[in-house]
PDB file of C-alpha atoms in Angstrom:
ATOM      1  CA  ASN A   1     -14.983  12.495  -8.541  1.00 77.00           C
ATOM      2  CA  ALA A   2     -11.777  11.188 -10.283  1.00 84.00           C
ATOM      3  CA  GLY A   3     -10.126  10.055  -6.907  1.00 94.00           C
ATOM      4  CA  VAL A   4      -6.412   9.815  -7.301  1.00 97.00           C
ATOM      5  CA  THR A   5      -4.996  10.317 -10.763  1.00 97.00           C
ATOM      6  CA  GLN A   6      -1.402   9.881 -12.021  1.00 98.00           C
ATOM      7  CA  THR A   7       0.454  10.915 -15.145  1.00 97.00           C
ATOM      8  CA  PRO A   8       2.049   9.383 -17.194  1.00 97.00           C
ATOM      9  CA  LYS A   9       0.912   5.710 -17.167  1.00 97.00           C
ATOM     10  CA  PHE A  10       4.371   4.731 -18.792  1.00 96.00           C
ATOM     11  CA  ARG A  11       7.625   6.305 -19.258  1.00 97.00           C
ATOM     12  CA  ILE A  12      11.073   5.345 -20.433  1.00 97.00           C
ATOM     13  CA  LEU A  13      13.973   7.539 -19.340  1.00 97.00           C
ATOM     14  CA  LYS A  14      17.662   7.498 -20.153  1.00 97.00           C
ATOM     15  CA  ILE A  15      20.226   7.272 -17.372  1.00 97.00           C
ATOM     16  CA  GLY A  16      20.763  10.871 -16.146  1.00 97.00           C
ATOM     17  CA  GLN A  17      17.538  12.340 -17.328  1.00 97.00           C
ATOM     18  CA  SER A  18      15.043  14.063 -14.994  1.00 96.00           C
ATOM     19  CA  MET A  19      11.267  13.787 -14.846  1.00 96.00           C
ATOM     20  CA  THR A  20       8.258  14.653 -12.742  1.00 98.00           C
ATOM     21  CA  LEU A  21       5.604  12.170 -11.902  1.00 98.00           C
ATOM     22  CA  GLN A  22       2.355  13.933 -11.395  1.00 98.00           C
ATOM     23  CA  CYS A  23      -0.216  13.014  -8.751  1.00 98.00           C
ATOM     24  CA  ALA A  24      -3.569  14.803  -8.056  1.00 98.00           C
ATOM     25  CA  GLN A  25      -6.569  13.966  -5.806  1.00 97.00           C
ATOM     26  CA  ASP A  26      -9.996  15.546  -5.652  1.00 95.00           C
ATOM     27  CA  MET A  27     -11.147  14.164  -2.322  1.00 95.00           C
ATOM     28  CA  ASN A  28      -9.750  17.043  -0.123  1.00 94.00           C
ATOM     29  CA  HIS A  29      -7.395  14.595   1.624  1.00 95.00           C
ATOM     30  CA  ASN A  30      -4.714  15.923   3.903  1.00 93.00           C
ATOM     31  CA  TYR A  31      -2.412  13.001   3.648  1.00 94.00           C
ATOM     32  CA  MET A  32      -0.677  12.008   0.481  1.00 96.00           C
ATOM     33  CA  TYR A  33       2.077   9.343  -0.282  1.00 97.00           C
ATOM     34  CA  TRP A  34       4.347   8.105  -2.776  1.00 98.00           C
ATOM     35  CA  TYR A  35       5.456   4.451  -2.995  1.00 98.00           C
ATOM     36  CA  ARG A  36       7.337   2.419  -5.237  1.00 97.00           C
ATOM     37  CA  GLN A  37       6.653  -1.273  -5.927  1.00 96.00           C
ATOM     38  CA  ASP A  38       9.486  -3.560  -7.421  1.00 93.00           C
ATOM     39  CA  PRO A  39       8.370  -6.889  -8.953  1.00 84.00           C
ATOM     40  CA  GLY A  40       7.246  -9.319  -6.295  1.00 78.00           C
ATOM     41  CA  MET A  41       7.747  -6.843  -3.550  1.00 82.00           C
ATOM     42  CA  GLY A  42       5.541  -4.810  -1.349  1.00 86.00           C
ATOM     43  CA  LEU A  43       5.142  -1.000  -1.450  1.00 94.00           C
ATOM     44  CA  LYS A  44       8.148   0.954  -0.108  1.00 94.00           C
ATOM     45  CA  LEU A  45       7.463   4.708   1.013  1.00 94.00           C
ATOM     46  CA  ILE A  46       9.356   7.324  -0.709  1.00 96.00           C
ATOM     47  CA  TYR A  47       7.890  10.460   0.759  1.00 96.00           C
ATOM     48  CA  TYR A  48       4.620  11.591   2.275  1.00 95.00           C
ATOM     49  CA  SER A  49       2.888  14.786   3.114  1.00 95.00           C
ATOM     50  CA  VAL A  50       0.331  15.561   5.838  1.00 92.00           C
ATOM     51  CA  GLY A  51      -0.682  18.971   4.319  1.00 93.00           C
ATOM     52  CA  ALA A  52       0.190  21.710   1.957  1.00 94.00           C
ATOM     53  CA  GLY A  53       3.847  22.926   2.523  1.00 95.00           C
ATOM     54  CA  ILE A  54       4.644  19.658   4.714  1.00 94.00           C
ATOM     55  CA  THR A  55       6.624  16.829   3.290  1.00 96.00           C
ATOM     56  CA  ASP A  56       8.789  14.291   4.990  1.00 94.00           C
ATOM     57  CA  LYS A  57      11.004  11.289   3.868  1.00 94.00           C
ATOM     58  CA  GLY A  58       9.826   7.710   3.907  1.00 92.00           C
ATOM     59  CA  GLU A  59      11.983   4.613   3.841  1.00 90.00           C
ATOM     60  CA  VAL A  60      13.589   5.216   0.377  1.00 95.00           C
ATOM     61  CA  PRO A  61      13.782   8.927  -0.494  1.00 97.00           C
ATOM     62  CA  ASN A  62      17.243   9.098  -2.002  1.00 96.00           C
ATOM     63  CA  GLY A  63      17.194  10.046  -5.617  1.00 96.00           C
ATOM     64  CA  TYR A  64      13.763  11.660  -5.437  1.00 98.00           C
ATOM     65  CA  ASN A  65      12.095  15.023  -4.338  1.00 97.00           C
ATOM     66  CA  VAL A  66       8.599  16.248  -3.653  1.00 97.00           C
ATOM     67  CA  SER A  67       6.777  19.372  -3.078  1.00 96.00           C
ATOM     68  CA  ARG A  68       3.133  20.029  -1.832  1.00 97.00           C
ATOM     69  CA  SER A  69       2.040  23.479  -2.682  1.00 96.00           C
ATOM     70  CA  THR A  70      -1.735  22.625  -2.861  1.00 96.00           C
ATOM     71  CA  THR A  71      -3.983  20.113  -1.046  1.00 96.00           C
ATOM     72  CA  GLU A  72      -4.608  18.517  -4.311  1.00 97.00           C
ATOM     73  CA  ASP A  73      -1.132  17.967  -5.906  1.00 98.00           C
ATOM     74  CA  PHE A  74       1.832  16.025  -4.909  1.00 98.00           C
ATOM     75  CA  PRO A  75       4.347  15.714  -7.657  1.00 98.00           C
ATOM     76  CA  LEU A  76       7.363  13.458  -7.388  1.00 98.00           C
ATOM     77  CA  ARG A  77      10.564  14.520  -8.990  1.00 98.00           C
ATOM     78  CA  LEU A  78      13.382  12.288 -10.177  1.00 96.00           C
ATOM     79  CA  GLU A  79      16.811  13.826 -10.646  1.00 89.00           C
ATOM     80  CA  LEU A  80      19.532  12.040 -12.599  1.00 94.00           C
ATOM     81  CA  ALA A  81      17.533   8.842 -13.237  1.00 96.00           C
ATOM     82  CA  ALA A  82      19.187   5.559 -12.491  1.00 97.00           C
ATOM     83  CA  PRO A  83      18.464   1.944 -13.518  1.00 96.00           C
ATOM     84  CA  SER A  84      17.731   1.346  -9.773  1.00 96.00           C
ATOM     85  CA  GLN A  85      14.735   3.687 -10.027  1.00 97.00           C
ATOM     86  CA  THR A  86      13.021   1.361 -12.635  1.00 97.00           C
ATOM     87  CA  SER A  87       9.778   0.518 -10.691  1.00 97.00           C
ATOM     88  CA  VAL A  88       6.056   1.034 -10.638  1.00 97.00           C
ATOM     89  CA  TYR A  89       5.263   4.304  -8.787  1.00 98.00           C
ATOM     90  CA  PHE A  90       1.985   4.665  -6.955  1.00 98.00           C
ATOM     91  CA  CYS A  91       0.568   7.769  -5.272  1.00 98.00           C
ATOM     92  CA  ALA A  92      -2.067   7.501  -2.514  1.00 97.00           C
ATOM     93  CA  SER A  93      -4.162   9.913  -0.334  1.00 96.00           C
ATOM     94  CA  ARG A  94      -6.327   9.473   2.572  1.00 94.00           C
ATOM     95  CA  LEU A  95      -7.944  11.634   5.345  1.00 90.00           C
ATOM     96  CA  ALA A  96      -6.030  12.631   8.426  1.00 83.00           C
ATOM     97  CA  GLY A  97      -6.280  10.287  11.460  1.00 75.00           C
ATOM     98  CA  GLY A  98      -5.195   6.671  11.856  1.00 69.00           C
ATOM     99  CA  ARG A  99      -8.362   4.838  10.836  1.00 77.00           C
ATOM    100  CA  SER A 100      -8.762   6.201   7.291  1.00 86.00           C
ATOM    101  CA  GLU A 101      -8.013   3.874   4.343  1.00 91.00           C
ATOM    102  CA  GLN A 102      -5.574   4.845   1.597  1.00 94.00           C
ATOM    103  CA  TYR A 103      -6.795   5.544  -1.903  1.00 96.00           C
ATOM    104  CA  PHE A 104      -4.350   4.647  -4.583  1.00 97.00           C
ATOM    105  CA  GLY A 105      -3.876   5.840  -8.059  1.00 97.00           C
ATOM    106  CA  PRO A 106      -3.353   3.521 -11.140  1.00 97.00           C
ATOM    107  CA  GLY A 107       0.439   3.815 -11.039  1.00 97.00           C
ATOM    108  CA  THR A 108       3.173   5.002 -13.246  1.00 97.00           C
ATOM    109  CA  ARG A 109       5.617   2.272 -14.870  1.00 97.00           C
ATOM    110  CA  LEU A 110       9.007   3.719 -15.265  1.00 97.00           C
ATOM    111  CA  THR A 111      11.822   2.073 -16.979  1.00 97.00           C
ATOM    112  CA  VAL A 112      15.399   3.644 -16.737  1.00 97.00           C
ATOM    113  CA  THR A 113      17.785   2.368 -19.355  1.00 95.00           C
TER     114      THR A 113
ATOM    115  CA  SER B   1      14.913  -4.764  13.263  1.00 73.00           C
ATOM    116  CA  GLN B   2      11.242  -4.039  12.207  1.00 77.00           C
ATOM    117  CA  LYS B   3       9.679  -6.531   9.890  1.00 85.00           C
ATOM    118  CA  ILE B   4       6.374  -7.360   8.342  1.00 91.00           C
ATOM    119  CA  GLU B   5       6.140 -10.932   6.872  1.00 92.00           C
ATOM    120  CA  GLN B   6       3.440 -12.504   4.608  1.00 94.00           C
ATOM    121  CA  ASN B   7       3.724 -15.860   2.815  1.00 84.00           C
ATOM    122  CA  SER B   8       5.854 -15.125  -0.124  1.00 77.00           C
ATOM    123  CA  GLU B   9       4.791 -18.160  -1.951  1.00 84.00           C
ATOM    124  CA  ALA B  10       1.352 -18.259  -3.759  1.00 91.00           C
ATOM    125  CA  LEU B  11      -1.498 -19.819  -2.115  1.00 94.00           C
ATOM    126  CA  ASN B  12      -3.718 -22.081  -4.414  1.00 96.00           C
ATOM    127  CA  ILE B  13      -7.083 -23.226  -3.156  1.00 96.00           C
ATOM    128  CA  GLN B  14     -10.120 -24.928  -4.568  1.00 97.00           C
ATOM    129  CA  GLU B  15     -13.265 -22.734  -5.222  1.00 97.00           C
ATOM    130  CA  GLY B  16     -15.592 -22.938  -2.313  1.00 97.00           C
ATOM    131  CA  LYS B  17     -12.843 -23.356   0.280  1.00 97.00           C
ATOM    132  CA  THR B  18     -11.735 -20.771   2.988  1.00 97.00           C
ATOM    133  CA  ALA B  19      -8.452 -19.072   2.076  1.00 96.00           C
ATOM    134  CA  THR B  20      -6.282 -17.926   5.112  1.00 97.00           C
ATOM    135  CA  LEU B  21      -3.590 -15.432   4.585  1.00 97.00           C
ATOM    136  CA  THR B  22      -1.095 -14.563   7.486  1.00 96.00           C
ATOM    137  CA  CYS B  23       0.575 -11.341   8.347  1.00 96.00           C
ATOM    138  CA  ASN B  24       3.251 -11.530  11.048  1.00 96.00           C
ATOM    139  CA  TYR B  25       5.072  -8.531  12.373  1.00 94.00           C
ATOM    140  CA  THR B  26       8.087  -7.782  14.756  1.00 91.00           C
ATOM    141  CA  ASN B  27       9.146  -4.718  16.713  1.00 88.00           C
ATOM    142  CA  TYR B  28       6.037  -2.770  15.775  1.00 87.00           C
ATOM    143  CA  SER B  29       3.116  -1.854  18.031  1.00 86.00           C
ATOM    144  CA  PRO B  30       0.542  -0.805  15.454  1.00 87.00           C
ATOM    145  CA  ALA B  31      -2.776   0.765  16.573  1.00 85.00           C
ATOM    146  CA  TYR B  32      -4.424  -0.348  13.229  1.00 89.00           C
ATOM    147  CA  LEU B  33      -3.850  -2.951  10.666  1.00 92.00           C
ATOM    148  CA  GLN B  34      -5.236  -2.799   7.279  1.00 95.00           C
ATOM    149  CA  TRP B  35      -5.733  -5.339   4.221  1.00 97.00           C
ATOM    150  CA  TYR B  36      -5.550  -4.444   0.669  1.00 97.00           C
ATOM    151  CA  ARG B  37      -6.263  -6.288  -2.522  1.00 98.00           C
ATOM    152  CA  GLN B  38      -4.029  -5.646  -5.712  1.00 96.00           C
ATOM    153  CA  ASP B  39      -4.860  -7.011  -9.059  1.00 96.00           C
ATOM    154  CA  PRO B  40      -2.073  -7.050 -11.773  1.00 93.00           C
ATOM    155  CA  GLY B  41      -1.238  -3.795 -13.188  1.00 92.00           C
ATOM    156  CA  ARG B  42      -3.370  -1.882 -10.746  1.00 95.00           C
ATOM    157  CA  GLY B  43      -3.067   0.088  -7.428  1.00 95.00           C
ATOM    158  CA  PRO B  44      -4.084  -1.565  -4.147  1.00 96.00           C
ATOM    159  CA  VAL B  45      -7.789  -1.311  -3.109  1.00 97.00           C
ATOM    160  CA  PHE B  46      -8.697  -1.130   0.628  1.00 96.00           C
ATOM    161  CA  LEU B  47     -10.639  -3.992   2.104  1.00 97.00           C
ATOM    162  CA  LEU B  48     -10.744  -3.889   5.767  1.00 96.00           C
ATOM    163  CA  LEU B  49      -9.187  -2.173   8.915  1.00 94.00           C
ATOM    164  CA  ILE B  50      -8.940  -3.607  12.355  1.00 94.00           C
ATOM    165  CA  ARG B  51      -7.820  -1.735  15.519  1.00 91.00           C
ATOM    166  CA  GLU B  52      -5.589  -3.098  18.270  1.00 89.00           C
ATOM    167  CA  ASN B  53      -8.437  -3.539  20.684  1.00 90.00           C
ATOM    168  CA  GLU B  54     -10.599  -5.463  18.250  1.00 92.00           C
ATOM    169  CA  LYS B  55     -10.223  -9.233  18.058  1.00 88.00           C
ATOM    170  CA  GLU B  56     -12.066  -9.872  14.918  1.00 95.00           C
ATOM    171  CA  LYS B  57     -13.660  -7.836  11.916  1.00 95.00           C
ATOM    172  CA  ARG B  58     -16.002  -9.122   9.319  1.00 96.00           C
ATOM    173  CA  LYS B  59     -17.243  -7.770   5.926  1.00 95.00           C
ATOM    174  CA  GLU B  60     -19.444  -9.950   3.749  1.00 96.00           C
ATOM    175  CA  ARG B  61     -17.099 -13.149   3.074  1.00 97.00           C
ATOM    176  CA  LEU B  62     -14.078 -11.461   4.583  1.00 98.00           C
ATOM    177  CA  LYS B  63     -12.963 -11.817   8.156  1.00 98.00           C
ATOM    178  CA  VAL B  64      -9.769 -10.292   9.738  1.00 98.00           C
ATOM    179  CA  THR B  65      -8.293 -11.182  13.323  1.00 97.00           C
ATOM    180  CA  PHE B  66      -5.770  -9.252  15.051  1.00 95.00           C
ATOM    181  CA  ASP B  67      -3.611 -10.759  17.824  1.00 93.00           C
ATOM    182  CA  THR B  68      -1.292  -8.264  19.385  1.00 91.00           C
ATOM    183  CA  THR B  69       0.176 -10.883  21.779  1.00 92.00           C
ATOM    184  CA  LEU B  70       1.097 -13.137  18.783  1.00 94.00           C
ATOM    185  CA  LYS B  71       1.875 -10.114  16.587  1.00 94.00           C
ATOM    186  CA  GLN B  72      -0.307 -11.606  13.823  1.00 95.00           C
ATOM    187  CA  SER B  73      -3.182 -10.842  11.721  1.00 96.00           C
ATOM    188  CA  LEU B  74      -5.159 -13.624   9.790  1.00 97.00           C
ATOM    189  CA  PHE B  75      -7.214 -12.718   6.744  1.00 97.00           C
ATOM    190  CA  HIS B  76      -9.828 -15.227   5.736  1.00 98.00           C
ATOM    191  CA  ILE B  77     -11.975 -15.326   2.471  1.00 98.00           C
ATOM    192  CA  THR B  78     -14.735 -17.845   2.876  1.00 97.00           C
ATOM    193  CA  ALA B  79     -16.604 -19.563   0.029  1.00 97.00           C
ATOM    194  CA  SER B  80     -13.649 -18.423  -2.164  1.00 97.00           C
ATOM    195  CA  GLN B  81     -14.381 -17.776  -5.879  1.00 97.00           C
ATOM    196  CA  PRO B  82     -11.960 -17.530  -8.754  1.00 97.00           C
ATOM    197  CA  ALA B  83     -12.724 -13.702  -8.897  1.00 97.00           C
ATOM    198  CA  ASP B  84     -10.826 -13.548  -5.412  1.00 98.00           C
ATOM    199  CA  SER B  85      -7.635 -14.405  -7.130  1.00 98.00           C
ATOM    200  CA  ALA B  86      -5.264 -11.439  -6.567  1.00 97.00           C
ATOM    201  CA  THR B  87      -2.323 -10.442  -4.258  1.00 96.00           C
ATOM    202  CA  TYR B  88      -3.380  -9.410  -0.764  1.00 97.00           C
ATOM    203  CA  LEU B  89      -1.273  -6.901   1.191  1.00 96.00           C
ATOM    204  CA  CYS B  90      -1.350  -6.143   4.911  1.00 96.00           C
ATOM    205  CA  ALA B  91      -0.320  -2.703   6.209  1.00 94.00           C
ATOM    206  CA  LEU B  92       0.159  -1.485   9.628  1.00 91.00           C
ATOM    207  CA  ASP B  93       0.867   1.941  11.125  1.00 85.00           C
ATOM    208  CA  ASP B  94       4.408   2.469  12.071  1.00 78.00           C
ATOM    209  CA  SER B  95       3.486   3.632  15.548  1.00 73.00           C
ATOM    210  CA  SER B  96       5.267   6.807  14.981  1.00 72.00           C
ATOM    211  CA  GLY B  97       2.195   8.947  15.508  1.00 70.00           C
ATOM    212  CA  THR B  98       2.513  10.228  11.881  1.00 69.00           C
ATOM    213  CA  TYR B  99       0.237   7.359  10.711  1.00 71.00           C
ATOM    214  CA  LYS B 100       2.498   6.055   7.971  1.00 85.00           C
ATOM    215  CA  TYR B 101       1.584   2.683   6.913  1.00 88.00           C
ATOM    216  CA  ILE B 102       4.132   0.086   6.362  1.00 90.00           C
ATOM    217  CA  PHE B 103       3.171  -2.690   3.824  1.00 93.00           C
ATOM    218  CA  GLY B 104       4.091  -6.334   3.669  1.00 93.00           C
ATOM    219  CA  THR B 105       5.234  -8.002   0.304  1.00 92.00           C
ATOM    220  CA  GLY B 106       1.762  -9.453  -0.241  1.00 94.00           C
ATOM    221  CA  THR B 107       0.572 -13.012  -0.737  1.00 95.00           C
ATOM    222  CA  ARG B 108      -0.627 -14.086  -4.222  1.00 95.00           C
ATOM    223  CA  LEU B 109      -3.952 -16.064  -4.033  1.00 97.00           C
ATOM    224  CA  LYS B 110      -5.227 -18.249  -6.755  1.00 97.00           C
ATOM    225  CA  VAL B 111      -8.545 -19.629  -6.546  1.00 97.00           C
ATOM    226  CA  LEU B 112      -8.986 -22.765  -8.822  1.00 96.00           C
ATOM    227  CA  ALA B 113     -12.361 -23.481 -10.487  1.00 94.00           C
TER     228      ALA B 113
END
């Protein structure tokens, strides 16, 4: 049981490039989330999904896109990378319902220069 | 506007003492509040959840209180140890029924030997 996995661990992008951050979970969780965390700050929700085929925006969705074609995978796409997207990105998942805890992946550290 | 506030300054305490961290919120009516621990370079790890109708929750050396009148949660670590040094995040459900969790910025705790 690997939990939540994220790839890559680190990435440097040039301004204007695109990339996809991968996230997968093997716990059969319905809910999945993408957060970004800037230095000294808390987690900001980018997008979330409550099941395959269903996604919705969080607090800071601009510049990002997601898809959820399977229960296991929830990739985050960055189009036209900008320096403001330099951050650490965390994927999380949990069971449906309000009481369940979130399980986080190890994070992807992204630098846009 | 909606806000979650945690002490932004680091908290230094002596080993063996009780650490108390505060989480205040405004313009939310959460049904659940969670606390997470985050070590440098890692994703957050769930510690405790407390419901709005619970005053207090305990787990080993950890205790959480939830006062919906004061709109405040306190997180206590008794008999603190240097291994407890980390950043602690509170998170509450955003009351929208979708069970998105909004995170505070976290408080960095350092336990001195």
